[in-house]
XYZ file of C-alpha atoms in Angstrom:
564
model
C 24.777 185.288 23.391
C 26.660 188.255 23.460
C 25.900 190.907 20.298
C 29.599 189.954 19.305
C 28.364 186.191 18.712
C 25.610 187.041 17.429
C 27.007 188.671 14.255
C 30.060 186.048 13.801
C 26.201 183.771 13.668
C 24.744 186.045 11.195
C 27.640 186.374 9.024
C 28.609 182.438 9.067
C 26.302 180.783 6.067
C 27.575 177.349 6.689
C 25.613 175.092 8.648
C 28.275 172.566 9.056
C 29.428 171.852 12.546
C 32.403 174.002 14.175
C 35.684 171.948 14.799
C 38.702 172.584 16.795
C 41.867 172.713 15.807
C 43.615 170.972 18.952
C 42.421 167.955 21.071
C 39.508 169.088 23.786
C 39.739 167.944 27.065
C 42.805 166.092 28.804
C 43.293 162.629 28.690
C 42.654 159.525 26.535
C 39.309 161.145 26.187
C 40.221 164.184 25.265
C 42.606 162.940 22.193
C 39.718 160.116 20.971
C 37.474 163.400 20.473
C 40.361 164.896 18.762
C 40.700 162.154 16.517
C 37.074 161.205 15.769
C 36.943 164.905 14.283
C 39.847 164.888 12.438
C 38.604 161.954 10.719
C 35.282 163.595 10.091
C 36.969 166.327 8.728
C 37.032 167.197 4.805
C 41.032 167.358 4.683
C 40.837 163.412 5.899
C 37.969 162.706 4.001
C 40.195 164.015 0.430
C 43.171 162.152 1.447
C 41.304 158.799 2.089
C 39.216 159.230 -0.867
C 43.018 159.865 -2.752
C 44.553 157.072 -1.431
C 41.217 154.943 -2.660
C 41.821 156.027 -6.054
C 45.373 155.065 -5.861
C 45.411 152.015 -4.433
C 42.746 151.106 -7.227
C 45.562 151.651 -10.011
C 47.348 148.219 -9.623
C 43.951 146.313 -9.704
C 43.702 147.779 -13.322
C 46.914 146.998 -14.124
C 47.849 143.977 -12.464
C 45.639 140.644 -13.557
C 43.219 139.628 -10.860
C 42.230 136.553 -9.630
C 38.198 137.843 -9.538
C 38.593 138.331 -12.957
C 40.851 135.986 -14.873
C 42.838 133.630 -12.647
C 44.093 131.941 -15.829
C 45.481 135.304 -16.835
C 46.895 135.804 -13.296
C 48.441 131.935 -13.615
C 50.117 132.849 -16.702
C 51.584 136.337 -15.339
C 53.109 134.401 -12.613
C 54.855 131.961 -14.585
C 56.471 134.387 -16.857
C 57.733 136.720 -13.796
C 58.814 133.931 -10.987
C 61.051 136.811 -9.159
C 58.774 139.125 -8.114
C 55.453 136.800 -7.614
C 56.538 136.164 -3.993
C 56.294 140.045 -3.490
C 53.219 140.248 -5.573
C 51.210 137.958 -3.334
C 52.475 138.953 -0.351
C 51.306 142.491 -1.151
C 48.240 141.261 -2.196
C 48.166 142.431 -5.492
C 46.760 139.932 -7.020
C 43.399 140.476 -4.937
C 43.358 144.645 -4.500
C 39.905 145.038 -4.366
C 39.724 142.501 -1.406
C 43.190 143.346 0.426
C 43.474 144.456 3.773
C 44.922 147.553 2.702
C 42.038 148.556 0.453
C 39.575 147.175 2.875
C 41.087 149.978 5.576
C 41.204 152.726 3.638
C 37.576 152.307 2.195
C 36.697 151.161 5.682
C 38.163 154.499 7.137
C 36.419 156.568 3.862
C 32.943 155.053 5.059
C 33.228 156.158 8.743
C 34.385 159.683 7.933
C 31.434 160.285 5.706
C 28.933 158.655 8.342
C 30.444 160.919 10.985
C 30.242 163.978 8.620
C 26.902 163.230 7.302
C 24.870 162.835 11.094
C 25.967 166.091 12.779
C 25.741 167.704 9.361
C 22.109 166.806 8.813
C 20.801 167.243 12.549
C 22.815 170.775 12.243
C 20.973 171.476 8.856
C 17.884 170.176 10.346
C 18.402 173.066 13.348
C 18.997 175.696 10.761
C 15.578 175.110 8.601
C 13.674 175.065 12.105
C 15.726 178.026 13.371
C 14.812 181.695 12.343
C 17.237 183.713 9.926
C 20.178 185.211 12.352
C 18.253 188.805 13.464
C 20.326 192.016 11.786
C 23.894 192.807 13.057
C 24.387 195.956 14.765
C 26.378 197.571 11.919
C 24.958 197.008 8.593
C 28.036 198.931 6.651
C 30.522 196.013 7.435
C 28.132 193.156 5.408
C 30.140 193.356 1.735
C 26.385 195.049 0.506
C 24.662 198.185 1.939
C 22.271 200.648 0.906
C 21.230 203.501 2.632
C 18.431 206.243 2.158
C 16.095 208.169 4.134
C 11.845 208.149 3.350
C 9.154 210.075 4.925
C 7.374 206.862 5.088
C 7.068 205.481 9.069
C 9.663 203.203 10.202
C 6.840 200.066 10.769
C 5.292 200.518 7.483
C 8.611 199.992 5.842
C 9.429 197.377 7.731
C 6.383 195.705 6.888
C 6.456 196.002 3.530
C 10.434 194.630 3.423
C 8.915 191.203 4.960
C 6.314 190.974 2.393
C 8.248 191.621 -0.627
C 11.142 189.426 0.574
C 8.607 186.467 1.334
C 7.409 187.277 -2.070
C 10.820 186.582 -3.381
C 11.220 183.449 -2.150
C 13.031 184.518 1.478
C 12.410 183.214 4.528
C 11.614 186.165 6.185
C 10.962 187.178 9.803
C 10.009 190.568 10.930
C 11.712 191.260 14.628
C 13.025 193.700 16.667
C 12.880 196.746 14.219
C 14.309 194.678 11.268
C 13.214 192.129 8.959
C 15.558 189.063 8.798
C 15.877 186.800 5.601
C 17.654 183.986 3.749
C 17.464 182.150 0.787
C 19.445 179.060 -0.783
C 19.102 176.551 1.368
C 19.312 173.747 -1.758
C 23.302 174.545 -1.344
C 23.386 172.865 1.591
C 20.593 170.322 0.868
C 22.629 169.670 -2.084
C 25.507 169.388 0.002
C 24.241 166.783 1.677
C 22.647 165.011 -1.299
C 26.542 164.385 -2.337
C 27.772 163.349 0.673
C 24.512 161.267 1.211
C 24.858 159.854 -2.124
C 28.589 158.890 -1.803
C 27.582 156.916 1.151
C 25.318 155.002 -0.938
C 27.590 154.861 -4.004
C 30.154 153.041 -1.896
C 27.918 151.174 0.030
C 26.499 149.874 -3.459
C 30.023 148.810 -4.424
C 30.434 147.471 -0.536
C 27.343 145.311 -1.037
C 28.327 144.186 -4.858
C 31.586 143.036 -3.369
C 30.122 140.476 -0.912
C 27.072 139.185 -2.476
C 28.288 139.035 -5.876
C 29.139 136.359 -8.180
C 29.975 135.934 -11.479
C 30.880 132.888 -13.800
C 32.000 131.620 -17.125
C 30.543 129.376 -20.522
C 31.095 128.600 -23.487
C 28.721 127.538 -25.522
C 29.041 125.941 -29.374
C 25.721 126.522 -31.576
C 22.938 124.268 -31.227
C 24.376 123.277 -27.770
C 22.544 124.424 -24.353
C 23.277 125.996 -20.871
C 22.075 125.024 -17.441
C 23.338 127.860 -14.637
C 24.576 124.996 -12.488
C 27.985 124.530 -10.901
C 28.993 121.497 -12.786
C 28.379 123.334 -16.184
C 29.884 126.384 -15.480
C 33.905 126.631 -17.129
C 35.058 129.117 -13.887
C 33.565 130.890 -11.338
C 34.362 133.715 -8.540
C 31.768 133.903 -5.629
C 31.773 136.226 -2.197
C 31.132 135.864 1.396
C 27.317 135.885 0.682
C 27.260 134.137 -3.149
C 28.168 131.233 -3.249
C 27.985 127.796 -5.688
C 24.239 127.051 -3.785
C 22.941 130.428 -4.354
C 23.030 130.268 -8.350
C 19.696 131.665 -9.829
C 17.576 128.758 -11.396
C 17.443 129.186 -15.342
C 19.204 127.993 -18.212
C 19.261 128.783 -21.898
C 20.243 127.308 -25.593
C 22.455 128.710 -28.336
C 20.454 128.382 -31.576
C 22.455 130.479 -33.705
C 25.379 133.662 -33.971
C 25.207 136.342 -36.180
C 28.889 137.648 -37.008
C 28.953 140.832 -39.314
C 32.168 142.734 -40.215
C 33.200 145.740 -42.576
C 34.472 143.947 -45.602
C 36.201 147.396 -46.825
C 37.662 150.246 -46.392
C 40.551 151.419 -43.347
C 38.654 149.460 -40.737
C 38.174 146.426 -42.666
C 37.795 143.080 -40.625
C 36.074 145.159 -37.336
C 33.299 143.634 -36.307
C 29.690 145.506 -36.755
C 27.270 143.122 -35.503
C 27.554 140.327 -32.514
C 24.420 138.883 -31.362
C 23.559 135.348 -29.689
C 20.420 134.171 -30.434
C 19.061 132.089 -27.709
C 16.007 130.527 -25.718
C 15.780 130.405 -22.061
C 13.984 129.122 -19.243
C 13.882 130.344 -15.719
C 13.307 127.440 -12.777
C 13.545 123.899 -13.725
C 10.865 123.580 -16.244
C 13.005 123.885 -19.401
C 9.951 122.887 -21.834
C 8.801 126.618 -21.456
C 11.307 128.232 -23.334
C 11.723 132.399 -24.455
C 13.137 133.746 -27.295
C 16.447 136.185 -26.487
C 19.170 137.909 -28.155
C 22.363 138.786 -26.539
C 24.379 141.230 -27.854
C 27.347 143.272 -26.962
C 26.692 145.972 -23.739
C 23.205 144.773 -24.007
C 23.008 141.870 -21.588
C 20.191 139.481 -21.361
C 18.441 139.568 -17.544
C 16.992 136.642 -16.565
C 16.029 136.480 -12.838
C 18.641 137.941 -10.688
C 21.129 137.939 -12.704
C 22.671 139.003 -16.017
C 24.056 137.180 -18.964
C 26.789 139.328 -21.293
C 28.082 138.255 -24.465
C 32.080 138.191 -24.116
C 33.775 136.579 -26.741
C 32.794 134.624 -30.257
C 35.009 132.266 -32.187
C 35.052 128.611 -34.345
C 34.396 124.756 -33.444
C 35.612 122.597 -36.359
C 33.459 119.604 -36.668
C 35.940 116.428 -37.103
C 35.113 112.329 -37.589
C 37.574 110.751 -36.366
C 37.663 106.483 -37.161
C 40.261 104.232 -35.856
C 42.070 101.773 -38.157
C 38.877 99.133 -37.830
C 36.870 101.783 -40.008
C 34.965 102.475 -36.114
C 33.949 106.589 -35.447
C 35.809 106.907 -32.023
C 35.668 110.745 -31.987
C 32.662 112.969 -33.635
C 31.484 116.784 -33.297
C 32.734 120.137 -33.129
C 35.481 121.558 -30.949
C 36.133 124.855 -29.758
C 38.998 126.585 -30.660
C 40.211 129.853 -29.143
C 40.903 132.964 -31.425
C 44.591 134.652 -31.218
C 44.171 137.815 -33.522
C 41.434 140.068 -34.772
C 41.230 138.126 -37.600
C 40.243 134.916 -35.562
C 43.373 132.673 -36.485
C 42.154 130.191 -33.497
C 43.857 127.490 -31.821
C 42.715 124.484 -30.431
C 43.450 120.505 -29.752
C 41.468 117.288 -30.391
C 41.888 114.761 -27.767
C 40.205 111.134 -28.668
C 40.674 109.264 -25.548
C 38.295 106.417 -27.208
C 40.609 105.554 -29.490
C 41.186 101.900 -28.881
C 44.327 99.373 -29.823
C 46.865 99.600 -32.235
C 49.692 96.923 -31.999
C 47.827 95.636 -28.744
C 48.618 98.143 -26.982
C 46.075 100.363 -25.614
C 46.368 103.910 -27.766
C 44.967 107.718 -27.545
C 45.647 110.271 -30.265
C 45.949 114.323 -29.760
C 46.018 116.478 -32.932
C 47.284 120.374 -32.088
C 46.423 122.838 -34.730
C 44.585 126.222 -36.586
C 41.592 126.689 -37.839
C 41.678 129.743 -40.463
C 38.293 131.474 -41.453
C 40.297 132.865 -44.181
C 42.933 131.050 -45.303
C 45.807 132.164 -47.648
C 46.479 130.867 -50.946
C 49.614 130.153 -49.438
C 51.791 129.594 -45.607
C 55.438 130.834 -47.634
C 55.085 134.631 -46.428
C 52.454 135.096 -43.588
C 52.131 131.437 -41.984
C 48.965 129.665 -41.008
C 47.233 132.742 -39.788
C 43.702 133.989 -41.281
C 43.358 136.832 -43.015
C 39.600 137.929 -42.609
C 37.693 137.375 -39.179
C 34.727 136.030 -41.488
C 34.291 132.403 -42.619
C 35.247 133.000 -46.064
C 37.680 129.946 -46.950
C 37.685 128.271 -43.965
C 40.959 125.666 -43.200
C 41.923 123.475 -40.773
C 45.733 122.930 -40.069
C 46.462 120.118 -37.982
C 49.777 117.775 -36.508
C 48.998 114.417 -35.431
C 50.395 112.566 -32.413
C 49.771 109.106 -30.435
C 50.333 107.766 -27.533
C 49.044 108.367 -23.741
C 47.512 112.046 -23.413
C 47.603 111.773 -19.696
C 43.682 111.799 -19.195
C 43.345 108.664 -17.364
C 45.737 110.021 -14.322
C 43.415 111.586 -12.651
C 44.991 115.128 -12.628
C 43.691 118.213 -14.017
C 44.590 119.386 -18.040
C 43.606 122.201 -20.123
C 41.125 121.071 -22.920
C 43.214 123.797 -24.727
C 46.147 122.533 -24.643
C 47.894 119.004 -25.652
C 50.706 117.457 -23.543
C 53.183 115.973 -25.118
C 55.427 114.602 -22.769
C 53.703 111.101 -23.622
C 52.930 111.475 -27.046
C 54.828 110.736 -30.237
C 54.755 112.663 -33.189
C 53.600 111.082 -36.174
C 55.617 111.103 -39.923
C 54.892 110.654 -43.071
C 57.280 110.286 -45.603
C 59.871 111.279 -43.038
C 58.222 114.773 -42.381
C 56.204 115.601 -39.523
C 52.518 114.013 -40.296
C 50.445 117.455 -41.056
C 47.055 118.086 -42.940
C 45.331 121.373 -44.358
C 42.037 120.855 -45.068
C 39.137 122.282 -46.662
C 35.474 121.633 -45.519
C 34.629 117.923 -46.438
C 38.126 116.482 -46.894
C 39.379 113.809 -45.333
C 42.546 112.854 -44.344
C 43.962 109.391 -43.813
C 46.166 108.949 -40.836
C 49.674 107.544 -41.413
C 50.897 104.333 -40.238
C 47.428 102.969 -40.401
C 45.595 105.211 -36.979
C 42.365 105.444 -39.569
C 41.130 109.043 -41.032
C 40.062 111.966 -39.873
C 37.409 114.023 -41.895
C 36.760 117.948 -41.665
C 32.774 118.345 -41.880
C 32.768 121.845 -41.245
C 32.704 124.563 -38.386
C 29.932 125.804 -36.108
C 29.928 129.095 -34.384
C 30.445 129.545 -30.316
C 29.511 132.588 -28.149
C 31.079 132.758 -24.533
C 29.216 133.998 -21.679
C 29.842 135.558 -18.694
C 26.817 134.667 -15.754
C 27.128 137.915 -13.256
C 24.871 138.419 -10.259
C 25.878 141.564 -8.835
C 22.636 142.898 -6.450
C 24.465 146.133 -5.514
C 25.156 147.957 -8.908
C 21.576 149.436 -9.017
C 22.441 151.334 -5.543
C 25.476 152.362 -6.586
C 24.022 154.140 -10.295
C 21.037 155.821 -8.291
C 23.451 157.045 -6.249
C 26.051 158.302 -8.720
C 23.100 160.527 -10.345
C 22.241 161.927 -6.881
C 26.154 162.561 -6.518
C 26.287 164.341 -9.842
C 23.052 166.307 -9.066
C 23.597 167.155 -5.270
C 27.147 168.735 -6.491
C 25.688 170.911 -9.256
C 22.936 172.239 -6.593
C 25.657 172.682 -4.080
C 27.870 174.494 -6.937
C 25.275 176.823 -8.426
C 22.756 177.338 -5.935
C 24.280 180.682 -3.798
C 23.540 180.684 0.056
C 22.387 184.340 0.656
C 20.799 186.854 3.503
C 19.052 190.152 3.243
C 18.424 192.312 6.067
C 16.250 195.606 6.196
C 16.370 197.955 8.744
C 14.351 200.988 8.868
C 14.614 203.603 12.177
C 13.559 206.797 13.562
C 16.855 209.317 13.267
C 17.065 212.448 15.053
C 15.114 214.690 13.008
C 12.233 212.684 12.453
C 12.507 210.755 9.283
C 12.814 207.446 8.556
C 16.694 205.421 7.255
C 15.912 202.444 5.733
C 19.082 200.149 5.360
C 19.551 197.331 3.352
C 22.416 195.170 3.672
C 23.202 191.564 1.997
C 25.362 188.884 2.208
C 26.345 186.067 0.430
C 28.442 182.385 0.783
C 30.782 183.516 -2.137
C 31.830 186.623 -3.533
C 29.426 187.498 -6.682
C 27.847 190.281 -8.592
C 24.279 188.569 -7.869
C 24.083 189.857 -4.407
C 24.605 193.351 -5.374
C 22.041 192.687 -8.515
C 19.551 191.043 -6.315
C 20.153 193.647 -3.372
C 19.495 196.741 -6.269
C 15.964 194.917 -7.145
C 15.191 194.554 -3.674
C 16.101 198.527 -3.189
C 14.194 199.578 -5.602
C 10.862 197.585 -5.512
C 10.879 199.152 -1.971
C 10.825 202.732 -3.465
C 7.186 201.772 -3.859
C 6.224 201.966 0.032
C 9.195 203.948 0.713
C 10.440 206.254 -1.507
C 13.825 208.291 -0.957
C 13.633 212.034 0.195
C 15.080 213.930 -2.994
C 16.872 216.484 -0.787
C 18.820 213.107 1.176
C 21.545 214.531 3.602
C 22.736 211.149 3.585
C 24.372 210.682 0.061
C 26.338 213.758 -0.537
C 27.249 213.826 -4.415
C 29.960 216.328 -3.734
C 31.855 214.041 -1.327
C 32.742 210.859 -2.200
C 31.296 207.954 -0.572
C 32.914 206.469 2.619
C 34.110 202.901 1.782
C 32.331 200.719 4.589
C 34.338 198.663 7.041
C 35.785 195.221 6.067
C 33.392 192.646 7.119
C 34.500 190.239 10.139
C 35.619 187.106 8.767
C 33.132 184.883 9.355
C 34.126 181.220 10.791
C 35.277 178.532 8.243
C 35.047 175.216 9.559
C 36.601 172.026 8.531
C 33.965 170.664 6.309
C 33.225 168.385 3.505
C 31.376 171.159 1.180
């Protein structure tokens, strides 16, 4: 190299590669090195990692079918314009577009082509001596001069030991001792880019061999994690409906607390599902468990969270002949923070009436605190706890559409079939308490309201990547705070024979950033070597009557196009 290279090296404290700025070489060749670099380079890699975050804003505003296609089914029925532009954008299914698969795609490859030069560059660096002293010391940013009576080799010497005592890598060459410090500003460097790799490789991973699906459970009713007992269920390329982990579990109780006073009366301060499980298919070997909010229960590969809690009115239900045709509780789905909750009872049992083959559907509330009275607020509840619970309920008869064959919503009644039933000329409606019984008009039989039991829904997730991509969210965090605070340095000490015998010792530093540490560091470094080389007292070469000459601006040194 020629000396000129060899101080643009000694002044360049990246150890990134060098890029060009134009396509090298002619041809097709030529312009697919271009591009591979340009891709590799940190202004691509921040505008693909932009366009990631902003292509992930309509998955968190837009319902998606991973998540809630019921949500996603009711969405499109209220806007039937714009659907057709919805799916064809694929908004419905962001996370697994084309379009977000290309740019995240594109986002891995840059960081794989930044990270493998980078490291085998880094890799040359640590192996490679400190760059030996430029010519000029005056144009580094810090310089000290002074002249000892001390010999030039003794000096010299003792600069490499006290530098190596400071933590330097130090090499002692050519008249001048070489050395640098920092190098966990790079290594941290690369800990953030090498992390980011894995953080999206965890989420990469997640995405195709993940799976997650849905129960509800009532109280003193039980769970197997099988696919003809789960209520929904979203899979990927490599989870599927056969890959379910064996185990299963029972709801023995739920434990609802909530403030009773005060501004934030009604929120809820304790939800916990207490259950027993068993992993394989030996459910007579069964463990205690509690499942509460953000604390999920982990049983085998996968992970069991606690999503939502709500009411299941127990209701008898005999027929006109005095026969129970419908018995047990029935889940029915909150619609406030107070848990006024929906629901339907279907009795497709129901048997004859008039001959003719009959089925009865009852749509209604249950309240877990009902009002004195429906005048001013309606049937709605006014405390989330079971405090006066009531069950509102219309009656209907007729064909419920269950024996067609096609798919219904066990939350929902049709009516298209049914009739209404009256009483005294009003629609036929009930409010009951727990225990009361109410007898069906035109002779259908009674129903009787036992009581409620609790239910807890569940959400099964198997998601085998998330563990990859925390570890390597931490080594993110911690690879950019070494890479922030930890300052890339070098220190070089030169110490010659002038003309009239004595010895200049020069000491010159620079640094990846401009700071006061440097100088600081630089001053200790000065001074320590006082010891083996102290300064003549009659020095010709600080004058205190002239002021001192302002040393050359420093060559720029080369910034490449990096991810740092």
């Amino acid at each position: 190299m020629s000396p000129l290279t060899d101080e643009i090296e000694a002044e360049r404290l990246s150890s990134a590669p060098t890029e060009q700025d134009g396509p090298s070489g002619i041809g097709v060749l030529g312009w697919l090195r271009w591009t591979w670099r340009q891709l590799t380079s940190m202004r691509v890699a921040l505008i693909l990692l932009f366009l990631l975050s902003l292509a992930a804003i309509p998955g968190s505003l837009i319902p998606q079918n991973s998540q809630n296609a019921f949500k996603v089914q009711t969405w499109k029925t209220a806007h039937p314009d714009i659907t057709p532009v919805y799916e064809k954008l694929q908004l419905f299914d962001v996370y697994s577009s084309a379009w977000f698969s290309a740019i995240y795609i594109l986002l891995f490859v840059s960081l794989a082509g930044c990270i493998i030069p980078r490291t085998w560059q880094f890799v040359g660096v640590l192996r490679a001596r400190p760059p030996a002293a430029p010519k000029n010391l005056t144009r580094m940013p810090v310089y000290a001069a002074w002249h000892t009576s001390a010999g030039h080799k003794a000096v010299n010497a003792a600069a490499h030991r006290q530098l190596k005592s400071r933590g330097f890598r130090a090499h002692l060459s050519g008249g001048s001792v070489a050395a640098e410090k920092g190098y966990l500003r790079e290594v941290g460097n690369l800990a953030f880019h090498l992390s980011l790799f894995a953080l999206l490789a965890g989420f990469a991973w997640a995405s195709l061999a993940s799976g997650e699906g849905g129960k509800l459970v009532i109280e003193k009713q039980g769970y197997s994690n099988t696919a003809t007992q789960l209520d929904d269920f979203t899979g990927s390329a490599f989870y599927t409906l056969d890959d379910l982990d064996a185990f299963g579990f029972k709801l023995d109780g739920f434990t609802a607390r909530y403030a009773n006073s005060g501004p934030q009366a009604g929120s809820a301060r304790q939800f916990t599902a207490h259950i027993r499980y068993w992993t394989g298919s030996d459910d007579s070997k069964l463990t205690k468990g509690d499942i509460e909010v953000n604390h999920p229960l982990e049983i085998g590969g996968s992970k069991v969270f606690l999503i939502g809690h709500g009411y299941a009115p127990v209701v008898t239900i005999k027929n006109a002949q005095g026969e129970k045709v419908y018995s047990g509780p029935t889940a029915f789905l909150p619609q406030d923070a107070n848990l006024t909750s929906t629901g339907v009872l279907k009795v497709n049992d129901y048997g004859e009436k008039d001959g003719k083959k009959t089925q009865l559907g009852f749509n209604g509330y249950f309240l877990p605190t009902a009002p004195e009275s429906f005048e001013k607020t309606g049937p709605v509840s006014l405390f989330p706890d079971a405090a006066d619970p009531m069950l509102v309920l219309t009656a209907y008869a007729g064909d419920l559409g269950t024996d067609s064959g096609l798919p219904q919503n066990v939350y929902q009644l049709d009516t298209k079939h049914l009739t209404q039933l009256t009483q005294d000329g009003n629609p036929a409606r009930a409010r009951l308490k727990p225990g009361q019984a109410w007898t069906l008009p035109d002779g259908y039989g009674t129903l009787t309201f036992e009581g409620y039991q609790q239910w807890a829904s569940f959400t099964v997730s198997h998601r085998p990547g998330n563990s990859i991509a925390l570890i390597g969210a931490v080594a993110a965090i911690l690879g950019l705070v070494g890479s922030l605070f930890v300052q890339r340095r070098r220190v070089w000490v030169r110490a010659s024979v002038t003309a009239d015998g004595r010895t200049l010792v020069e000491v010159a530093g620079l640094a990846r950033s401009e700071s006061a540490k440097i100088a600081e560091e630089l001053a200790e470094i000065a001074v320590d070597l006082q010891d083996d080389a102290p300064a003549i007292d009659d020095d010709p070469a600080v004058d205190d009557d002239d002021p001192p000459a302002e040393p050359a601006a420093p060559a720029a040194p080369a910034v490449p196009d990096s991810k740092e």
